[in-house]
Short mmCIF file of C-alpha atoms and ligand atoms in Angstrom, two decimals:
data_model
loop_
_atom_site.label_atom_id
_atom_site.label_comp_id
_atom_site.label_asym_id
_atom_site.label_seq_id
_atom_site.Cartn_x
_atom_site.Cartn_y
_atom_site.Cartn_z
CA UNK A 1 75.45 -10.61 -46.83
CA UNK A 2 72.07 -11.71 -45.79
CA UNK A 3 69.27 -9.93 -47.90
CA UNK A 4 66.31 -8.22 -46.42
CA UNK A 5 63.17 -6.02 -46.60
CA UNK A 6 63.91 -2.36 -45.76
CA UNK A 7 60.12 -0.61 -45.51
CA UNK A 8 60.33 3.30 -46.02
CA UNK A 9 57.65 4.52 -44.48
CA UNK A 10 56.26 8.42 -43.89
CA UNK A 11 54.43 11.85 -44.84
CA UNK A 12 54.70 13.18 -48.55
CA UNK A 13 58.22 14.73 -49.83
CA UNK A 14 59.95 13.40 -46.31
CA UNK A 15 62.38 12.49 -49.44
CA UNK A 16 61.33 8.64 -49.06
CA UNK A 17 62.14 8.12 -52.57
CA UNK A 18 65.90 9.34 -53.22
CA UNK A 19 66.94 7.72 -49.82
CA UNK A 20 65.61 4.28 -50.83
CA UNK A 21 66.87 5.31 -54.56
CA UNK A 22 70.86 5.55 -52.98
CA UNK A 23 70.31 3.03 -50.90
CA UNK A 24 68.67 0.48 -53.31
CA UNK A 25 71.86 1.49 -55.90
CA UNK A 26 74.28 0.92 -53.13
CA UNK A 27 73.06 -2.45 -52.43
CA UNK A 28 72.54 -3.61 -55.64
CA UNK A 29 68.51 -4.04 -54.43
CA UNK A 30 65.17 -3.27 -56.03
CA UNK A 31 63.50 0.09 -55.25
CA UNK A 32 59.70 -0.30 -55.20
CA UNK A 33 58.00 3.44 -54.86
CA UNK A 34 54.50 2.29 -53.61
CA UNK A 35 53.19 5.92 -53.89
CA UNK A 36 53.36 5.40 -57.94
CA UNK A 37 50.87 2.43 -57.94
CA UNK A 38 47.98 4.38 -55.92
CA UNK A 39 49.00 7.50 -58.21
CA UNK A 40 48.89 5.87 -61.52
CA UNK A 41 45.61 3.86 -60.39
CA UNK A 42 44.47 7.78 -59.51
CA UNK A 43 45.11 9.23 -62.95
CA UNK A 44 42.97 5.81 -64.41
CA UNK A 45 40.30 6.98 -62.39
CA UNK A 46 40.62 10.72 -63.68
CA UNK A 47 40.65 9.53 -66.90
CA UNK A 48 37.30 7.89 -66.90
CA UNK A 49 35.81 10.70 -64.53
CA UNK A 50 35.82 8.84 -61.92
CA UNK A 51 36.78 11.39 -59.65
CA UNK A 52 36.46 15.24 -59.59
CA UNK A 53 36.38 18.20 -56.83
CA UNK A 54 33.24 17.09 -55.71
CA UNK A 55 33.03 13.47 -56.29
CA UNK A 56 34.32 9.88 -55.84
CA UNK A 57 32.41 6.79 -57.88
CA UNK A 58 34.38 4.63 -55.79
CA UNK A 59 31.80 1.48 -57.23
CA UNK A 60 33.16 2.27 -60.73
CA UNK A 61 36.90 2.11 -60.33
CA UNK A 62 36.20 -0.76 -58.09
CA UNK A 63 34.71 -2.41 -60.69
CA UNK A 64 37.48 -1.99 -62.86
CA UNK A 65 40.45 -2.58 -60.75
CA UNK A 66 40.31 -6.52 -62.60
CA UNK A 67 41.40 -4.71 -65.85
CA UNK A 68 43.76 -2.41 -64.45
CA UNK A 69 47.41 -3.48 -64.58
CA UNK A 70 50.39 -2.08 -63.15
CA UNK A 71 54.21 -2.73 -63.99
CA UNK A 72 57.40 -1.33 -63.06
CA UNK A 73 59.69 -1.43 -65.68
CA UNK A 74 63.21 -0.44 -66.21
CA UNK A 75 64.18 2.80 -67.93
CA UNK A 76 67.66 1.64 -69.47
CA UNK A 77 68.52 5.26 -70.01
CA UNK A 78 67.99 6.21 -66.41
CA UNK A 79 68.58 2.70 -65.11
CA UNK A 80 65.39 3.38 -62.77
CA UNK A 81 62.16 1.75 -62.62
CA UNK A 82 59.16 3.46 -64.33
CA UNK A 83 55.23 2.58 -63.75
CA UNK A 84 53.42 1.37 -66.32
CA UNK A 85 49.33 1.58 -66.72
CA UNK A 86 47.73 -0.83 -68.61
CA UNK A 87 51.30 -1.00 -70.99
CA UNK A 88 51.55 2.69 -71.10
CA UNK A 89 54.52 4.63 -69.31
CA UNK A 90 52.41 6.94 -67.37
CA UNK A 91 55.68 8.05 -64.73
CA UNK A 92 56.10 11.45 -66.10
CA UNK A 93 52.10 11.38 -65.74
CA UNK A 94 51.48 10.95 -62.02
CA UNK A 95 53.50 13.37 -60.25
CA UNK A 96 51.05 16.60 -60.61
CA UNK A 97 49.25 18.84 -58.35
CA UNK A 98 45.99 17.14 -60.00
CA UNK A 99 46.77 13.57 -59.48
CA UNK A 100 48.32 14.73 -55.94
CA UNK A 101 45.20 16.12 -55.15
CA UNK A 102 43.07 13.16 -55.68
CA UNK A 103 45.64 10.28 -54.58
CA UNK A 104 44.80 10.25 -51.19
CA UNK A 105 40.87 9.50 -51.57
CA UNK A 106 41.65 6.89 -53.99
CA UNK A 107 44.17 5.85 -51.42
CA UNK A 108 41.88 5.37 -48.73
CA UNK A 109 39.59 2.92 -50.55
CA UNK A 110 40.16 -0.81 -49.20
CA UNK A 111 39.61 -2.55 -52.47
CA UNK A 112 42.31 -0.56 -54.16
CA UNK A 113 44.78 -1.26 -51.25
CA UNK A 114 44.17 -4.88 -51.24
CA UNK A 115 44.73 -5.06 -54.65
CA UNK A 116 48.28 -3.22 -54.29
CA UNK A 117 49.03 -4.81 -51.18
CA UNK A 118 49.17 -8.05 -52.50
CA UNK A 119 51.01 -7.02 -55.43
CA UNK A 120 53.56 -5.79 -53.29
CA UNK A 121 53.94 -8.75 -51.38
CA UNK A 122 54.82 -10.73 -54.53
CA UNK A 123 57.47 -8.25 -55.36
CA UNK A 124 59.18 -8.64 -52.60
CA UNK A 125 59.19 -12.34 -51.69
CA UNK A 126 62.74 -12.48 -52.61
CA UNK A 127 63.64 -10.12 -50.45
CA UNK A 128 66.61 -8.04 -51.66
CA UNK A 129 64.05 -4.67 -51.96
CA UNK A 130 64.10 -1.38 -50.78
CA UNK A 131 60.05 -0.33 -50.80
CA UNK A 132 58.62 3.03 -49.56
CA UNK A 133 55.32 4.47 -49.02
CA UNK A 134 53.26 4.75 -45.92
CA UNK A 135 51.74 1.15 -44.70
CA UNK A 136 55.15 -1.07 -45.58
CA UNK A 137 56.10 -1.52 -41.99
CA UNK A 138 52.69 -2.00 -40.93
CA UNK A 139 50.97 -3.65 -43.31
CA UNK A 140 52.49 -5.03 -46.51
CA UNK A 141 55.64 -6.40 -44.27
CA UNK A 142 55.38 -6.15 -41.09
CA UNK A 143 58.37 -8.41 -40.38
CA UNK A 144 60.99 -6.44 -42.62
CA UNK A 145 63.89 -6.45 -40.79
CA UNK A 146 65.15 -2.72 -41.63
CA UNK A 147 61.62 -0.31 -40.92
CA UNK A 148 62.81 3.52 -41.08
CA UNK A 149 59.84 6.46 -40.28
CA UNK A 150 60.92 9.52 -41.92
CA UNK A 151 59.70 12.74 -40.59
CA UNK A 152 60.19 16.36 -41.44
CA UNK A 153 58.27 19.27 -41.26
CA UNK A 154 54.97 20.51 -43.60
CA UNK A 155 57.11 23.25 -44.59
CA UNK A 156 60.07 21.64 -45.39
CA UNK A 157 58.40 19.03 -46.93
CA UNK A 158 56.24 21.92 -49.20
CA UNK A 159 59.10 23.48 -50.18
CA UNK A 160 61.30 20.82 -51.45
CA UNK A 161 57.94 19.29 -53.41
CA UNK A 162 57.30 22.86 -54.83
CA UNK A 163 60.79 23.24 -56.22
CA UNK A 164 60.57 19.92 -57.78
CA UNK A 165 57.31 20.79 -59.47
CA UNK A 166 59.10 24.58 -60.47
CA UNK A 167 62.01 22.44 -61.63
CA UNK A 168 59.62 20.49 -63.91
CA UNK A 169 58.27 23.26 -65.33
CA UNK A 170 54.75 22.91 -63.42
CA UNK A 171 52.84 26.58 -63.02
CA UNK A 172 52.29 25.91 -59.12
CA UNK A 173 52.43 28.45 -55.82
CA UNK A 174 54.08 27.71 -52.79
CA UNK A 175 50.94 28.00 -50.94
CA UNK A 176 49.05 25.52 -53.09
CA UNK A 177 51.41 22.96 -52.16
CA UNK A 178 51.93 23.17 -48.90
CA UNK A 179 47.95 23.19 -49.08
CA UNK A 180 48.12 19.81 -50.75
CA UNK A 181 50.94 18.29 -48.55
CA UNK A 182 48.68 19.10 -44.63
CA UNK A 183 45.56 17.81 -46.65
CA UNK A 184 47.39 14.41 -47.76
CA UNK A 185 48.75 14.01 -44.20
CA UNK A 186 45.38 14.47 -42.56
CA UNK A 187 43.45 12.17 -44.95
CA UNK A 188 46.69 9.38 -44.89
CA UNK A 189 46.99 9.43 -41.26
CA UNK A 190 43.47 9.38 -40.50
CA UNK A 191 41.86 7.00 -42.83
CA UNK A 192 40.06 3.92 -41.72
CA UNK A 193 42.41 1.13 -43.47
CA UNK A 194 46.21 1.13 -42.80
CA UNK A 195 46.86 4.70 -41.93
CA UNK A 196 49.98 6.20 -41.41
CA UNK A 197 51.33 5.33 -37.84
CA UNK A 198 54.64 4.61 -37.20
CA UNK A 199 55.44 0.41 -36.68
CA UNK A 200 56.80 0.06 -33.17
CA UNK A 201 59.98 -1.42 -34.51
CA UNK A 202 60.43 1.54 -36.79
CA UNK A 203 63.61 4.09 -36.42
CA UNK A 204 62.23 7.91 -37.01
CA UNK A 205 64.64 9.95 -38.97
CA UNK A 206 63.58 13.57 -39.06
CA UNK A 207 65.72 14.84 -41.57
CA UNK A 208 63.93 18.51 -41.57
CA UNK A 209 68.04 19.21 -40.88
CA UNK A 210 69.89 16.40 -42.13
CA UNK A 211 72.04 16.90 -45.25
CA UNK A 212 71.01 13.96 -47.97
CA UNK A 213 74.32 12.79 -47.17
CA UNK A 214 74.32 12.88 -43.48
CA UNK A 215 70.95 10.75 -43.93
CA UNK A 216 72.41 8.24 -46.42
CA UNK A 217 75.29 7.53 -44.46
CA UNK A 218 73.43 7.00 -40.98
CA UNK A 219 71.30 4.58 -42.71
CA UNK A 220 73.72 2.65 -44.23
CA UNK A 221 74.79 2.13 -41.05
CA UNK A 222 71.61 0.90 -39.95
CA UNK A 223 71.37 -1.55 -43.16
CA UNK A 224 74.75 -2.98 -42.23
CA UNK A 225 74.54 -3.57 -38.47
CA UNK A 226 71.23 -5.23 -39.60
CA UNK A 227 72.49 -7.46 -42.25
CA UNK A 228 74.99 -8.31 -39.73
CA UNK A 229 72.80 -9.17 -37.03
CA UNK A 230 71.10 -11.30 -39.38
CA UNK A 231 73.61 -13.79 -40.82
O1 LIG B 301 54.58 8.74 -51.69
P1 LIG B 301 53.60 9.50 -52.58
O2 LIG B 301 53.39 10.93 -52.18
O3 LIG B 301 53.92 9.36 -54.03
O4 LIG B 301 52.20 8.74 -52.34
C1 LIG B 301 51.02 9.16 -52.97
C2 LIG B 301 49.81 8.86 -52.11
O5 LIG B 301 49.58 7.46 -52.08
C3 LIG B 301 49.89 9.32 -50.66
O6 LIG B 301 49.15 10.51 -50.44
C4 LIG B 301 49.29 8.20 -49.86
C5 LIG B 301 49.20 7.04 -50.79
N1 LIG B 301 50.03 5.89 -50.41
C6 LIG B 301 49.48 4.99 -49.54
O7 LIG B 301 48.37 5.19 -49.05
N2 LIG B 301 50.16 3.87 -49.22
C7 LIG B 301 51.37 3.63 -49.74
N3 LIG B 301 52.03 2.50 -49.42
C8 LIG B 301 51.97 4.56 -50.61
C9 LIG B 301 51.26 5.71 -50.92
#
């Protein structure tokens, strides 16, 4: 079967990540979860108080974006690929309300996405990957031949993030989520570079209603009549 480029693109907690998780296992393909590189580049800049509340030295972590490196490795005990800052396993590091909160400003800054955008299109020049986020269709590759837009709604999405964050043992309230997930759409889909729009060749799945199974299966579907079209 041919291989190809399948760019998951949409909102925060549309569940991006475990439907390009089955469907990167079931294919035997990478998964590439672009939201971790602009996250773990976010907690660098919290580290060095870059960013706060109030402020953004955008000049500073521009500066240092040369000397900040970014890996995915494999976990062999979860078999799943885990980000790495600077050599340090930050994954369990990056999924916070704090870094949450900040991610999208850091997001929006073009330096930071040129850097990651070109990173990502070495990762997948051999095709074969399954890579989420919100500018994959769009920008990194706009000629993948699978693009899916997933959709679902704030509430949905804030519940299913907040009982991820209960489940982890984070001390967070409903309403402080769903707080975080309208502010990240607003600033993701209205930011100057590469906001969030759907590619014109995507398929929209709004899975507000859709089992995970009802999901998986329909796209496998899609990833087959694809890879069949294609050879
Ligand atoms: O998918 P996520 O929630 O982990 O992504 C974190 C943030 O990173 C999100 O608010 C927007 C940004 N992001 C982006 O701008 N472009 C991507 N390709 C992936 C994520």
């Amino acid at each position: 079967m041919k291989k190809i480029i399948i760019a998951i693109d949409g909102f925060s907690s549309t569940g991006k990540s475990t439907l390009a998780k089955q469907i990167a296992n079931k294919l035997g393909y990478t998964y590439i979860d672009t939201g971790a590189m602009y996250r773990a580049i976010t907690l660098y800049a919290i580290r060095h108080n870059y960013i706060s509340e109030n402020e953004f030295n955008e000049k500073a972590l521009e500066t240092d974006l040369k000397q900040i490196n970014l890996e995915f490795k494999s976990n062999p005990l979860t078999q799943t690929a885990e980000i790495h800052l600077n050599h340090e396993n930050v994954e369990d590091k990056i999924r916070n309300l704090q870094v949450s909160n900040y991610v999208s400003k850091v997001a929006a800054n073009s330096k930071v996405r040129k850097k990651l955008v070109e990173q990502q299109q070495i990762m997948g020049q051999k095709k074969a990957v399954v890579m989420d986020g919100r500018d994959i269709g769009t920008v990194v590759f706009p000629d993948a031949e699978l693009k899916i837009y997933m959709t679902a709604s704030a509430e949905v999405r804030a519940q299913r993030r907040y009982q991820e964050l209960l489940s982890k043992g984070d001390n967070v309230t409903y309403t402080d989520v769903l707080s975080n997930v309208t502010n990240r759409d607003y600033i993701d889909a209205n930011r100057k570079d590469s906001p969030l729009i759907k590619a014109k060749d995507a398929i929209e799945i709004d899975n507000s209603n859709l089992t995970l199974e009802a999901q998986f299966q329909s796209i496998l579907a899609l990833v087959r009549k694809t890879t069949s079209s294609n050879t």
